[in-house]
mmCIF file of C-alpha atoms and ligand atoms in Angstrom:
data_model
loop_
_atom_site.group_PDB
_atom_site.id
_atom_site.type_symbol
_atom_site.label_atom_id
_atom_site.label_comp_id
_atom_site.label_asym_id
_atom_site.label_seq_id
_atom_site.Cartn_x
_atom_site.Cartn_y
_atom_site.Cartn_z
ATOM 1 C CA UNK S 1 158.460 193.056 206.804
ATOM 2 C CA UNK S 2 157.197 189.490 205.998
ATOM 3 C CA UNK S 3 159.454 186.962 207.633
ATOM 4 C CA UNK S 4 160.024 183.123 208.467
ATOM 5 C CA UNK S 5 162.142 180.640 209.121
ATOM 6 C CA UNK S 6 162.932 177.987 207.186
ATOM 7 C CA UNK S 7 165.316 174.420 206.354
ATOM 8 C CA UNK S 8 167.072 175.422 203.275
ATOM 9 C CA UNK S 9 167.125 171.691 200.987
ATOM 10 C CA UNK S 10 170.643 170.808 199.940
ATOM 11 C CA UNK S 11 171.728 170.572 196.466
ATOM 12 C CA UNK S 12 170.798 166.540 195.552
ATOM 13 C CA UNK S 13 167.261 167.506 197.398
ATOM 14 C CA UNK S 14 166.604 170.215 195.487
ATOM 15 C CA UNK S 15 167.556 168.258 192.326
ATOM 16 C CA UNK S 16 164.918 165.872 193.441
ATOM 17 C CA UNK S 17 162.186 167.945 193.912
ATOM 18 C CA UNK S 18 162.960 169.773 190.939
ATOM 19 C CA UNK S 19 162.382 166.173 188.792
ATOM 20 C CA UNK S 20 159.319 166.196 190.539
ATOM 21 C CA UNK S 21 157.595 169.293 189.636
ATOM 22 C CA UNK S 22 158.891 168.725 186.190
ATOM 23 C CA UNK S 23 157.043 165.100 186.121
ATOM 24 C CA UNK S 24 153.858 166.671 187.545
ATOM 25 C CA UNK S 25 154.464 169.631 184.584
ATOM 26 C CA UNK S 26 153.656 167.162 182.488
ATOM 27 C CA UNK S 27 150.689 165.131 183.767
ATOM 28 C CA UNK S 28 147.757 165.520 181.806
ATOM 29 C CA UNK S 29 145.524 166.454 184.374
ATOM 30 C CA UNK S 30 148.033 169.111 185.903
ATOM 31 C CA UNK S 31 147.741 170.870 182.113
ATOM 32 C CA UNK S 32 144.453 171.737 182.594
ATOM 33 C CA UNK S 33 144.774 173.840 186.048
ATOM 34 C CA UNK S 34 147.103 176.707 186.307
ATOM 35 C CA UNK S 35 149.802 176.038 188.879
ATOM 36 C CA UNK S 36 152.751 178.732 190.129
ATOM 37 C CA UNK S 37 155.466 176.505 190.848
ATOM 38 C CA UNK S 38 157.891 177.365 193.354
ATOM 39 C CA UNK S 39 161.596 178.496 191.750
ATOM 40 C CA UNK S 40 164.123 175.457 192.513
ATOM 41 C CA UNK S 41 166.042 178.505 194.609
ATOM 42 C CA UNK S 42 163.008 178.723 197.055
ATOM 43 C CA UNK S 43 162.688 175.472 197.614
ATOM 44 C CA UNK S 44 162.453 174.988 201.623
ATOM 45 C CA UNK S 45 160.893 173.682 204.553
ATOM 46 C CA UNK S 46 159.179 176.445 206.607
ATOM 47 C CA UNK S 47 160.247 175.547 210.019
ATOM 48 C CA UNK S 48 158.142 179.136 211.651
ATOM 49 C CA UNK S 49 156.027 181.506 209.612
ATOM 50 C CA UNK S 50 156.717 184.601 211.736
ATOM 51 C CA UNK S 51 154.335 186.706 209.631
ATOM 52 C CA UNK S 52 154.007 190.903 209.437
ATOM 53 C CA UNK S 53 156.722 192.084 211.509
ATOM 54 C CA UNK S 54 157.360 195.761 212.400
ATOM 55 C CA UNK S 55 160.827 197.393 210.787
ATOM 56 C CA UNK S 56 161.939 197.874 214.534
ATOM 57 C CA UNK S 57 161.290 194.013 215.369
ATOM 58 C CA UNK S 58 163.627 193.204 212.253
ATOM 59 C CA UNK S 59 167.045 193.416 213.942
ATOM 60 C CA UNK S 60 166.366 191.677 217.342
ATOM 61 C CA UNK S 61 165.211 188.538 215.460
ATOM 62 C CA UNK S 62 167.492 188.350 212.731
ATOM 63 C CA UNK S 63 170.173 188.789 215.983
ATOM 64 C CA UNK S 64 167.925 185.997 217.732
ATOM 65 C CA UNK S 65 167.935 183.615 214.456
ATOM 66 C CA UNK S 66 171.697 184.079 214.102
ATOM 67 C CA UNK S 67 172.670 182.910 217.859
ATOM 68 C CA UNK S 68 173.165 178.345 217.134
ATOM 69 C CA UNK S 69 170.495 176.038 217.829
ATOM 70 C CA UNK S 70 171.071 173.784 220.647
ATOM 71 C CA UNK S 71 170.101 171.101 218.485
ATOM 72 C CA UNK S 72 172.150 167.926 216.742
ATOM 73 C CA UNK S 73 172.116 168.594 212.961
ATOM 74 C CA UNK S 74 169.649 165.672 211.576
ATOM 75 C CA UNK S 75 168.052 164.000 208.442
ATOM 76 C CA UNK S 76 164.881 164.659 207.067
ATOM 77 C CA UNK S 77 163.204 162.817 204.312
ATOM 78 C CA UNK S 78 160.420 163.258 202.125
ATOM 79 C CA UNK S 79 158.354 161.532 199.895
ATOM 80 C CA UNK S 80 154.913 161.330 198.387
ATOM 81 C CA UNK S 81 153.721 164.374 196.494
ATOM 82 C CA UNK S 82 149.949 165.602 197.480
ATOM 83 C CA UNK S 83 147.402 168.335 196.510
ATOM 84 C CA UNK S 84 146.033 169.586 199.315
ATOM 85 C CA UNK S 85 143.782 170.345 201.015
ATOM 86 C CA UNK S 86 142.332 166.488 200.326
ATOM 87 C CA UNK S 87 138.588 167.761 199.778
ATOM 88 C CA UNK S 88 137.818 170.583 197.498
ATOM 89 C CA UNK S 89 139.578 172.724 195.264
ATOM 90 C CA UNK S 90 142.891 171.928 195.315
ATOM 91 C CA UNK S 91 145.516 174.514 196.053
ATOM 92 C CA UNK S 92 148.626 173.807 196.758
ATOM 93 C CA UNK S 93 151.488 170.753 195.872
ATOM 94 C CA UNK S 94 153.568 169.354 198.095
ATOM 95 C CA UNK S 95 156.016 166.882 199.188
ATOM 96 C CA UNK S 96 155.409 165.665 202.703
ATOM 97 C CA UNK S 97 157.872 164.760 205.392
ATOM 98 C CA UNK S 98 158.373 160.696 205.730
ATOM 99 C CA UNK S 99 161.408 161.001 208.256
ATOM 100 C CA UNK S 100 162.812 163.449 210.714
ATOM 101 C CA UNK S 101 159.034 164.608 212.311
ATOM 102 C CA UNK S 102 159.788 164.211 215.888
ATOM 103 C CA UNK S 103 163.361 166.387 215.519
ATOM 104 C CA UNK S 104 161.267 169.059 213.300
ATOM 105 C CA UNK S 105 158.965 169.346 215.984
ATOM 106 C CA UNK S 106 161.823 169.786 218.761
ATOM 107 C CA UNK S 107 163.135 172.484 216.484
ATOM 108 C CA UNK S 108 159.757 174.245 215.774
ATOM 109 C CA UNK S 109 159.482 174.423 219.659
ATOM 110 C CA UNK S 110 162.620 175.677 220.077
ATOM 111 C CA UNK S 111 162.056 178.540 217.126
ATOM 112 C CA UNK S 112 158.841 179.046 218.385
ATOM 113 C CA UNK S 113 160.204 179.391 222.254
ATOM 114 C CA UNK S 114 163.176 181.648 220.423
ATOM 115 C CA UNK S 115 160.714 183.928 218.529
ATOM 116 C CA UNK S 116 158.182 184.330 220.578
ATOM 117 C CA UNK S 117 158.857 186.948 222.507
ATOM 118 C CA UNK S 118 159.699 189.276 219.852
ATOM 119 C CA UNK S 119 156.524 188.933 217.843
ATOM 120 C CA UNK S 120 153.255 190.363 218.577
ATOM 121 C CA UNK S 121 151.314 187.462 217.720
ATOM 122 C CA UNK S 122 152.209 183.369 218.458
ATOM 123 C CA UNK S 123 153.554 181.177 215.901
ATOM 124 C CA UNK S 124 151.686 178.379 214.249
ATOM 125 C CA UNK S 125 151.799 175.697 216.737
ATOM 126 C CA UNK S 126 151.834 173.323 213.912
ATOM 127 C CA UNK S 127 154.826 171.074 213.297
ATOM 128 C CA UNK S 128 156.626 171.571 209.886
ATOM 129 C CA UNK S 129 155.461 169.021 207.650
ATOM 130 C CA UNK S 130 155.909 169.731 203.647
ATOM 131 C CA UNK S 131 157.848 171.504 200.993
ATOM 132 C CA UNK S 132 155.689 173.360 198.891
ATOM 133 C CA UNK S 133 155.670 172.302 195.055
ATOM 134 C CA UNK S 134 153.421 174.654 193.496
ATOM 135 C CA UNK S 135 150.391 176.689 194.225
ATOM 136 C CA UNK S 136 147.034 176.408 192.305
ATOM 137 C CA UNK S 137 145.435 179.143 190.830
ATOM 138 C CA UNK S 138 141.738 179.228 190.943
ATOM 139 C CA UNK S 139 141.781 175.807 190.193
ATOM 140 C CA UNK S 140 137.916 174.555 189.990
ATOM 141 C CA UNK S 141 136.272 172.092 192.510
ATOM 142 C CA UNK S 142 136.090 169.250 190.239
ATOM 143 C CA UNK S 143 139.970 169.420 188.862
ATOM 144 C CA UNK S 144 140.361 167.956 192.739
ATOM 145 C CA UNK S 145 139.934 164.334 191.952
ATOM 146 C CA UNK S 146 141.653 164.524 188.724
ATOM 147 C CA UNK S 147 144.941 166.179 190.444
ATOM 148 C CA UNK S 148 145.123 164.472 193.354
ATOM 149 C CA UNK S 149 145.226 161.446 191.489
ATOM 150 C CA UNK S 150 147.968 162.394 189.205
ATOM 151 C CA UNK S 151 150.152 163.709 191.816
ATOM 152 C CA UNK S 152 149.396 160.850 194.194
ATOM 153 C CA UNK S 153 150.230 158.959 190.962
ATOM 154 C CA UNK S 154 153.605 160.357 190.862
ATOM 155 C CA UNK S 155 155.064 157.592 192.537
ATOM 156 C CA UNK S 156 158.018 159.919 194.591
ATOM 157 C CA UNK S 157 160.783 157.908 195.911
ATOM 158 C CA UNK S 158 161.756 159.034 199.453
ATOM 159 C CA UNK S 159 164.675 161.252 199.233
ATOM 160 C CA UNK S 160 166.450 163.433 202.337
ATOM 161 C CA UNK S 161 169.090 166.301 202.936
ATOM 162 C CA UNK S 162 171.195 166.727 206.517
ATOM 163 C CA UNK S 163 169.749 169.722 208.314
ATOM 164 C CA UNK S 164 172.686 171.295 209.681
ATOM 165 C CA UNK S 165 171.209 175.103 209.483
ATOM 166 C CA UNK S 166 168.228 177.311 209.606
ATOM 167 C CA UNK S 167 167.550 180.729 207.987
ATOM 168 C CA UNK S 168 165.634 183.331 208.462
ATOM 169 C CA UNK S 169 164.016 184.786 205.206
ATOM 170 C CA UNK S 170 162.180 187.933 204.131
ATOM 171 C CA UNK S 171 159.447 187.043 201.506
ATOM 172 C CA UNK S 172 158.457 189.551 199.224
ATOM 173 C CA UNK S 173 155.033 188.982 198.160
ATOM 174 C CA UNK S 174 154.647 189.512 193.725
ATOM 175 C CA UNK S 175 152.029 188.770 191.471
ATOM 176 C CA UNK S 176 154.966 186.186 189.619
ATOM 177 C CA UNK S 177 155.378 184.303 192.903
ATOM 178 C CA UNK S 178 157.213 185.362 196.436
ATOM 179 C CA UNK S 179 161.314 185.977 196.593
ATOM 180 C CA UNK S 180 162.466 185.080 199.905
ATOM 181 C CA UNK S 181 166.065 187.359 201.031
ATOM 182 C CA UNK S 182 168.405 185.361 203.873
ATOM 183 C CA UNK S 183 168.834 187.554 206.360
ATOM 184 C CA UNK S 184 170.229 185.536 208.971
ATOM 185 C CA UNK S 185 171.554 182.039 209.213
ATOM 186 C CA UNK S 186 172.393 179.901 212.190
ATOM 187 C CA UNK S 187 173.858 176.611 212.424
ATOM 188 C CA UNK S 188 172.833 173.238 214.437
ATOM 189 C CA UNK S 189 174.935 171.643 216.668
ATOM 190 C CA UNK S 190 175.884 173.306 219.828
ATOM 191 C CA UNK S 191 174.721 170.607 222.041
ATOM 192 C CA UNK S 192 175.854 169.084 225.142
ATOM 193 C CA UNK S 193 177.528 165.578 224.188
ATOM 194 C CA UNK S 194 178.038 163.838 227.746
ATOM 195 C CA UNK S 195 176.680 164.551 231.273
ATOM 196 C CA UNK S 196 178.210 167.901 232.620
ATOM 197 C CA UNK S 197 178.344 168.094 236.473
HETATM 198 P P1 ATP D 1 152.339 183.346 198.147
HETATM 199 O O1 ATP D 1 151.682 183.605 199.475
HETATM 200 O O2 ATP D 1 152.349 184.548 197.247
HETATM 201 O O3 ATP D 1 151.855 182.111 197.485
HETATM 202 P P2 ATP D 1 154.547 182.213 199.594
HETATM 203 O O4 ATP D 1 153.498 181.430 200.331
HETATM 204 O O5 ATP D 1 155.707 181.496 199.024
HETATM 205 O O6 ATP D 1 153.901 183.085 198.446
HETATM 206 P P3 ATP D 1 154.649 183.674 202.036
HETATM 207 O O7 ATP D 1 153.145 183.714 202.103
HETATM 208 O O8 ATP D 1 155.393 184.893 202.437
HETATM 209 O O9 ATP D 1 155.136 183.332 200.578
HETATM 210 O O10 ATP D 1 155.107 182.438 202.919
HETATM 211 C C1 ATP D 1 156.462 182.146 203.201
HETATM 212 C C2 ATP D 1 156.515 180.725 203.734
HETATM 213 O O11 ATP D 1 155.756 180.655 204.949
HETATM 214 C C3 ATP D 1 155.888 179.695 202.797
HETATM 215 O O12 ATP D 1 156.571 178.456 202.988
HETATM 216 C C4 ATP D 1 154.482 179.562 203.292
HETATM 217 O O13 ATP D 1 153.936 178.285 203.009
HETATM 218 C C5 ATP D 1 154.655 179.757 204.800
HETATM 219 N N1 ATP D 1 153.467 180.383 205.380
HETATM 220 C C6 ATP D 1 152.833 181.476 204.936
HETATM 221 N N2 ATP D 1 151.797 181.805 205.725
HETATM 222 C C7 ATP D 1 151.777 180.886 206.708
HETATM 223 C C8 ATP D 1 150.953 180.699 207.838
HETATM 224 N N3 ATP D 1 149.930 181.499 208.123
HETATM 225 N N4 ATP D 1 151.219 179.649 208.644
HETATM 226 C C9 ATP D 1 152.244 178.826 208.392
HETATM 227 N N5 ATP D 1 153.080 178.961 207.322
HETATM 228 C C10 ATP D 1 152.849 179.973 206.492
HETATM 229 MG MG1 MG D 2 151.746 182.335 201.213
#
């Protein structure tokens, strides 16, 4: 089973990004590449790509992902839309994280401390850093220019949700795009607030 973790975006965020992919929709130089974008209900932030996972695996880590974070809910924020990767074809849109980095990266060691263990192989040691937009298909080498500067063009305001949860999704690869299937949520929060002796 394919599974990750992941920041679901609240409602306002979503709204936001969703304005976004329709503005890029309609830039001219976006028409002339095909792009997949990603359903406003799978909007999220991966916080750990746990990747191929055997069926035995699946209930001690959705257990795992259900026990709380020790970790204060926070704000993230994101703005600028990109295509990356910034040479070549381009492949994928995305809105990068502008606010909130160092706490994402607290809670990507924490998932990745959390996780470990019950996977075969490690994590990505990479911090979270985007919500994915859309994904190019086969889009040529020389559409890069064009679309990066139309999405760079897009002029995003920042815009930011409260983390408060995390989830742990199955993603169901399809020719039409992935579905991703909660099958565990925990919350933030369960922190220590003052010095215990
Ligand atoms: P598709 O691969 O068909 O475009 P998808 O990327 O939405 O669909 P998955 O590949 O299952 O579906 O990925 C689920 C989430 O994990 C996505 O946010 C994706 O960007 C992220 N992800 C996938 N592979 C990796 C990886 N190797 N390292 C880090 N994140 C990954
Ligand atoms: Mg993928």
């Amino acid at each position: 089973m394919r599974l990750f973790l992941a920041l679901d975006l609240d409602a306002p965020a979503r709204a936001c990004a969703v304005e976004v992919q329709g503005r890029a929709r309609r830039a001219p130089a976006l028409r002339n590449v095909t792009v997949r974008w990603v359903r406003p209900e799978s909007l999220h932030l991966t916080l750990a790509f746990l990747g191929e996972v055997d069926a035995d695996r699946v209930a001690p880590i959705a257990r795992a992902a259900a026990e709380p974070w020790r970790h204060a809910p926070f704000r993230v924020e994101l703005a600028s839309a990109e295509a990356a990767p910034r040479s070549g074809a381009p492949r994928t849109l995305w809105l990068s994280v502008s606010a909130g980095r160092a706490a994402l990266a607290h809670l990507h060691a924490d998932a990745c401390a959390r996780m470990g263990p019950l996977l075969s192989a490690p994590v990505d040691p990479r911090p979270p850093g985007h919500v994915t937009l859309g994904r190019l298909r086969r889009a040529p080498r020389s559409s890069g220019r064009p679309v990066r500067d139309a999405v760079a063009g897009l002029a995003v305001p920042a815009f930011g949700w409260r983390v408060d949860s995390v989830v742990l999704y199955q993603s169901r690869l399809a020719s039409g795009g992935a579905s991703y299937r909660p099958l565990a949520r925990a919350p933030l929060g369960c922190v220590i607030l003052d010095a215990v002796p």
